Amino acid sequence: MAAIKLFILAGQSNMVGRGELTELPQELKQPNFQVLWYGSDGWRPLSPPTEPLPWSSKYLELRFGMEASLGRSLSESLYQSVAIVKYAVDGTDLGEQWQPQNCTLYCAMRDRANMAIADLKDQGYEVEVAGFFWMQGESDALYRSWAVRYDRNLARLFAQTRRDFGADLPIVYGMVSGDPERLPYLQTIRTAQQQLDQRDHRAIAVETESYTKSDTIHWNTASTLKAGEEFASAWLKLGEPQTPLPFTPQPQFVMGLAAFVLLLIGAAVFSWSARKAKA
């Protein structure tokens, strides 16, 4: 049975993507048989456009998101095939819509990921959910009530994702950026994202402030591709879950231990001989 690492992508519009097919480098336009993509019709080799998906806006025809470069970066770095499934929806918030306890967008994402996993298993793959990629927060930066709860809500989302897909699941997420006049609580969201990055040793935040945009919020094609490469690099920094190595004694340790044992034996023999002589 062939093993394959599966990566889940979720979030709002910058995860959906606004990449222009006409601006995509030629090498990324070709079907990538090392990267499986779960599209509307099931698994196929990754080949943009990847949008729109059934729940995406219809005007996103012939577009793509960070998966175009993320998949290639991961497969080339790992020297193996990878699989990607995405569930991202424009203009959505973590304050209510993505909260796991509300079971709306989160459950839809989880169900799609599980369907993708089941389909891979039916094809003979042994599936490892190897990472969760999250890009979201702009909507929550619009309202104080959502922004002040973002730290807690993001931690809850990640905790539930790990309960569903693996306790040590590596998570990569993007720092929000944009116009503070349009996103009045932008800094509150960014602070929450920075704090979680410091607390969660299996999650890492990717800075996006330098990304260029096609409008005040959405990344252009170049930055969409840059995001895929940088999210992949961040995941590689997290590495595989660390398993303690078996203890292998060094020769110096073995010799020292043997000498110590002999010393103890000698002391015991001397003590026994002394007691016997007195008797």
Short mmCIF file of C-alpha atoms in Angstrom, two decimals:
data_model
loop_
_atom_site.label_atom_id
_atom_site.label_comp_id
_atom_site.label_asym_id
_atom_site.label_seq_id
_atom_site.Cartn_x
_atom_site.Cartn_y
_atom_site.Cartn_z
CA MET A 1 0.00 0.00 0.00
CA ALA A 2 1.44 3.39 -1.04
CA ALA A 3 1.73 6.02 1.70
CA ILE A 4 0.89 9.66 1.06
CA LYS A 5 0.91 12.83 3.13
CA LEU A 6 -2.29 14.86 2.95
CA PHE A 7 -2.46 18.59 3.66
CA ILE A 8 -5.64 20.50 4.52
CA LEU A 9 -6.10 24.15 3.48
CA ALA A 10 -8.80 26.35 5.02
CA GLY A 11 -9.75 29.97 5.63
CA GLN A 12 -11.22 32.89 3.75
CA SER A 13 -10.50 34.81 0.54
CA ASN A 14 -6.69 34.80 0.48
CA MET A 15 -6.80 31.04 0.97
CA VAL A 16 -9.41 30.77 -1.77
CA GLY A 17 -7.01 32.72 -3.99
CA ARG A 18 -7.11 35.37 -6.68
CA GLY A 19 -4.25 34.08 -8.80
CA GLU A 20 -4.61 34.88 -12.51
CA LEU A 21 -4.10 31.90 -14.80
CA THR A 22 -2.58 34.15 -17.50
CA GLU A 23 0.14 35.23 -15.05
CA LEU A 24 1.07 31.72 -13.92
CA PRO A 25 4.58 30.54 -14.88
CA GLN A 26 4.51 27.94 -17.61
CA GLU A 27 5.98 25.18 -15.43
CA LEU A 28 3.07 25.53 -12.99
CA LYS A 29 0.45 25.32 -15.73
CA GLN A 30 1.34 21.71 -16.51
CA PRO A 31 -0.37 18.90 -14.56
CA ASN A 32 1.79 17.97 -11.59
CA PHE A 33 1.54 14.20 -11.13
CA GLN A 34 3.44 14.43 -7.84
CA VAL A 35 0.67 16.54 -6.31
CA LEU A 36 -2.86 15.19 -6.03
CA TRP A 37 -5.61 17.82 -5.83
CA TYR A 38 -9.13 17.14 -4.55
CA GLY A 39 -11.27 19.10 -6.95
CA SER A 40 -14.98 19.12 -7.72
CA ASP A 41 -14.67 15.78 -9.49
CA GLY A 42 -12.44 14.06 -6.94
CA TRP A 43 -8.70 13.42 -7.02
CA ARG A 44 -6.62 14.45 -10.00
CA PRO A 45 -3.08 15.75 -10.63
CA LEU A 46 -2.81 19.39 -9.57
CA SER A 47 -3.33 21.65 -12.56
CA PRO A 48 -4.61 25.23 -12.25
CA PRO A 49 -7.21 26.57 -12.39
CA THR A 50 -8.29 25.11 -9.06
CA GLU A 51 -11.10 27.62 -8.54
CA PRO A 52 -13.98 27.92 -8.36
CA LEU A 53 -14.96 25.02 -6.15
CA PRO A 54 -18.71 24.42 -5.66
CA TRP A 55 -18.96 26.81 -2.68
CA SER A 56 -16.77 29.55 -4.21
CA SER A 57 -17.87 32.70 -5.97
CA LYS A 58 -18.57 32.11 -9.65
CA TYR A 59 -16.46 35.11 -10.68
CA LEU A 60 -13.35 33.20 -9.56
CA GLU A 61 -13.35 31.17 -12.75
CA LEU A 62 -9.83 30.38 -14.01
CA ARG A 63 -8.26 31.35 -10.66
CA PHE A 64 -6.11 29.53 -8.14
CA GLY A 65 -4.77 29.86 -4.62
CA MET A 66 -1.51 29.10 -2.86
CA GLU A 67 -1.95 25.37 -3.56
CA ALA A 68 -0.33 25.90 -6.98
CA SER A 69 3.12 26.55 -5.47
CA LEU A 70 2.56 24.93 -2.07
CA GLY A 71 2.07 21.49 -3.56
CA ARG A 72 5.16 21.66 -5.73
CA SER A 73 7.31 23.02 -2.87
CA LEU A 74 6.20 20.26 -0.49
CA SER A 75 6.56 17.39 -2.94
CA GLU A 76 10.01 18.54 -4.10
CA SER A 77 11.23 19.07 -0.54
CA LEU A 78 9.89 15.71 0.66
CA TYR A 79 10.91 13.80 -2.52
CA GLN A 80 7.49 12.18 -2.59
CA SER A 81 3.94 12.67 -3.77
CA VAL A 82 1.56 14.74 -1.62
CA ALA A 83 -2.19 15.33 -1.60
CA ILE A 84 -4.06 18.60 -1.01
CA VAL A 85 -7.69 19.23 -0.09
CA LYS A 86 -9.05 22.77 0.39
CA TYR A 87 -12.17 24.24 1.92
CA ALA A 88 -12.06 28.04 2.01
CA VAL A 89 -14.88 30.56 1.68
CA ASP A 90 -14.70 34.28 0.88
CA GLY A 91 -15.55 36.83 3.55
CA THR A 92 -15.96 34.38 6.41
CA ASP A 93 -15.18 34.97 10.09
CA LEU A 94 -13.77 32.97 12.97
CA GLY A 95 -15.96 34.81 15.47
CA GLU A 96 -18.98 32.71 14.51
CA GLN A 97 -18.84 30.90 11.15
CA TRP A 98 -15.62 28.92 11.60
CA GLN A 99 -16.13 28.09 15.27
CA PRO A 100 -16.16 24.27 15.64
CA GLN A 101 -19.00 24.31 18.19
CA ASN A 102 -21.27 26.02 15.64
CA CYS A 103 -20.56 23.17 13.20
CA THR A 104 -21.06 25.18 10.04
CA LEU A 105 -17.89 25.92 8.06
CA TYR A 106 -15.64 23.88 10.33
CA CYS A 107 -17.78 20.78 9.98
CA ALA A 108 -18.04 21.30 6.23
CA MET A 109 -14.24 21.48 6.04
CA ARG A 110 -13.81 18.42 8.26
CA ASP A 111 -16.35 16.42 6.26
CA ARG A 112 -14.71 17.30 2.95
CA ALA A 113 -11.28 16.35 4.30
CA ASN A 114 -12.62 13.03 5.57
CA MET A 115 -14.26 12.38 2.21
CA ALA A 116 -10.96 13.11 0.47
CA ILE A 117 -9.16 10.72 2.84
CA ALA A 118 -11.72 7.98 2.24
CA ASP A 119 -11.38 8.38 -1.53
CA LEU A 120 -7.59 8.08 -1.30
CA LYS A 121 -7.91 4.94 0.81
CA ASP A 122 -10.28 3.47 -1.76
CA GLN A 123 -7.50 4.01 -4.31
CA GLY A 124 -5.09 2.01 -2.17
CA TYR A 125 -3.27 4.76 -0.32
CA GLU A 126 -2.25 4.78 3.32
CA VAL A 127 -3.05 8.38 4.30
CA GLU A 128 -1.23 10.53 6.85
CA VAL A 129 -2.77 13.93 7.59
CA ALA A 130 0.52 15.82 7.75
CA GLY A 131 -0.43 19.48 8.08
CA PHE A 132 -3.15 22.12 8.38
CA PHE A 133 -2.76 25.48 6.61
CA TRP A 134 -4.95 28.38 7.72
CA MET A 135 -5.27 31.88 6.20
CA GLN A 136 -8.02 33.97 7.74
CA GLY A 137 -8.66 36.95 10.01
CA GLU A 138 -9.54 39.93 7.84
CA SER A 139 -13.27 39.60 8.58
CA ASP A 140 -12.64 39.45 12.34
CA ALA A 141 -10.56 42.63 12.08
CA LEU A 142 -13.73 44.53 11.15
CA TYR A 143 -15.45 44.23 14.53
CA ARG A 144 -14.12 44.60 18.05
CA SER A 145 -16.31 41.82 19.49
CA TRP A 146 -14.71 39.29 17.13
CA ALA A 147 -11.20 40.74 17.30
CA VAL A 148 -10.89 40.59 21.10
CA ARG A 149 -11.88 36.91 21.05
CA TYR A 150 -9.64 35.94 18.14
CA ASP A 151 -6.85 34.59 20.33
CA ARG A 152 -9.21 32.22 22.14
CA ASN A 153 -11.14 31.30 18.99
CA LEU A 154 -8.00 30.50 17.01
CA ALA A 155 -6.69 28.28 19.81
CA ARG A 156 -10.04 26.47 19.92
CA LEU A 157 -10.02 25.95 16.16
CA PHE A 158 -6.53 24.47 16.22
CA ALA A 159 -7.34 22.28 19.22
CA GLN A 160 -10.41 20.81 17.50
CA THR A 161 -8.49 20.29 14.27
CA ARG A 162 -5.91 18.28 16.20
CA ARG A 163 -8.62 16.26 17.92
CA ASP A 164 -10.05 15.39 14.51
CA PHE A 165 -6.85 14.87 12.50
CA GLY A 166 -3.98 14.15 14.89
CA ALA A 167 -2.86 15.32 18.33
CA ASP A 168 0.56 16.50 17.09
CA LEU A 169 -0.67 17.95 13.79
CA PRO A 170 1.64 20.72 12.48
CA ILE A 171 -0.25 23.94 11.75
CA VAL A 172 0.88 26.85 9.58
CA TYR A 173 -1.14 30.06 9.46
CA GLY A 174 -0.73 33.47 7.87
CA MET A 175 -0.56 36.81 9.65
CA VAL A 176 -3.26 39.15 8.39
CA SER A 177 -2.23 42.36 6.67
CA GLY A 178 -4.03 45.20 4.97
CA ASP A 179 -5.26 48.75 5.35
CA PRO A 180 -5.87 49.63 9.04
CA GLU A 181 -8.45 52.19 7.96
CA ARG A 182 -10.53 49.44 6.38
CA LEU A 183 -9.65 46.88 9.04
CA PRO A 184 -9.84 48.87 12.29
CA TYR A 185 -8.91 45.94 14.56
CA LEU A 186 -6.14 44.60 12.36
CA GLN A 187 -3.48 44.96 15.05
CA THR A 188 -5.62 43.12 17.58
CA ILE A 189 -5.81 40.14 15.23
CA ARG A 190 -2.09 40.28 14.49
CA THR A 191 -1.23 40.39 18.19
CA ALA A 192 -3.40 37.33 18.81
CA GLN A 193 -1.68 35.48 15.96
CA GLN A 194 1.78 36.41 17.28
CA GLN A 195 0.94 35.27 20.80
CA LEU A 196 -0.33 31.90 19.62
CA ASP A 197 2.84 31.45 17.59
CA GLN A 198 4.82 31.81 20.83
CA ARG A 199 2.60 29.44 22.85
CA ASP A 200 2.00 26.61 20.39
CA HIS A 201 5.24 24.77 19.58
CA ARG A 202 3.55 22.85 16.74
CA ALA A 203 2.18 25.96 15.00
CA ILE A 204 4.02 28.66 13.11
CA ALA A 205 2.87 32.03 11.76
CA VAL A 206 3.91 33.35 8.34
CA GLU A 207 4.30 37.12 7.97
CA THR A 208 2.44 38.50 4.92
CA GLU A 209 2.92 42.27 5.28
CA SER A 210 5.31 42.40 2.33
CA TYR A 211 2.84 40.67 0.01
CA THR A 212 1.58 42.79 -2.83
CA LYS A 213 -2.15 43.02 -3.44
CA SER A 214 -4.53 43.41 -6.34
CA ASP A 215 -6.75 45.53 -4.07
CA THR A 216 -6.62 46.53 -0.39
CA ILE A 217 -6.93 42.94 0.91
CA HIS A 218 -6.35 40.26 -1.74
CA TRP A 219 -2.91 39.07 -2.80
CA ASN A 220 -2.00 39.29 -6.46
CA THR A 221 -0.66 36.34 -8.43
CA ALA A 222 2.99 36.80 -7.43
CA SER A 223 2.16 36.97 -3.72
CA THR A 224 -0.22 34.02 -3.95
CA LEU A 225 2.65 31.93 -5.29
CA LYS A 226 5.01 33.40 -2.69
CA ALA A 227 2.55 32.42 0.05
CA GLY A 228 2.54 28.80 -1.12
CA GLU A 229 6.33 28.64 -1.03
CA GLU A 230 6.59 30.34 2.37
CA PHE A 231 3.85 28.25 3.96
CA ALA A 232 5.66 25.13 2.72
CA SER A 233 8.96 26.38 4.17
CA ALA A 234 7.26 27.09 7.50
CA TRP A 235 5.84 23.56 7.61
CA LEU A 236 9.28 22.13 6.95
CA LYS A 237 10.67 24.16 9.87
CA LEU A 238 8.18 22.47 12.19
CA GLY A 239 9.44 19.11 11.03
CA GLU A 240 8.10 15.70 11.86
CA PRO A 241 6.87 14.91 15.40
CA GLN A 242 9.91 14.16 17.49
CA THR A 243 10.21 10.57 18.79
CA PRO A 244 12.82 10.05 21.52
CA LEU A 245 15.80 8.13 20.18
CA PRO A 246 16.69 4.83 21.83
CA PHE A 247 19.52 5.13 24.35
CA THR A 248 22.81 3.99 22.86
CA PRO A 249 25.64 3.81 25.42
CA GLN A 250 29.00 5.16 24.26
CA PRO A 251 32.17 3.05 24.74
CA GLN A 252 33.52 5.40 27.42
CA PHE A 253 30.27 5.04 29.35
CA VAL A 254 30.37 1.24 29.10
CA MET A 255 34.00 1.07 30.32
CA GLY A 256 33.28 3.44 33.19
CA LEU A 257 30.20 1.49 34.23
CA ALA A 258 32.11 -1.80 34.14
CA ALA A 259 34.88 -0.36 36.34
CA PHE A 260 32.30 0.95 38.80
CA VAL A 261 30.57 -2.44 39.00
CA LEU A 262 33.92 -4.21 39.58
CA LEU A 263 34.72 -1.71 42.33
CA LEU A 264 31.41 -2.45 44.04
CA ILE A 265 32.00 -6.19 43.76
CA GLY A 266 35.50 -5.83 45.21
CA ALA A 267 34.23 -3.77 48.11
CA ALA A 268 31.52 -6.33 48.83
CA VAL A 269 34.03 -9.21 48.75
CA PHE A 270 36.44 -7.32 51.03
CA SER A 271 33.64 -6.54 53.46
CA TRP A 272 32.51 -10.18 53.51
CA SER A 273 36.09 -11.42 54.03
CA ALA A 274 36.61 -9.00 56.93
CA ARG A 275 33.45 -10.12 58.65
CA LYS A 276 34.37 -13.79 58.19
CA ALA A 277 37.86 -13.23 59.67
CA LYS A 278 36.39 -11.61 62.78
CA ALA A 279 34.02 -14.52 63.19
#
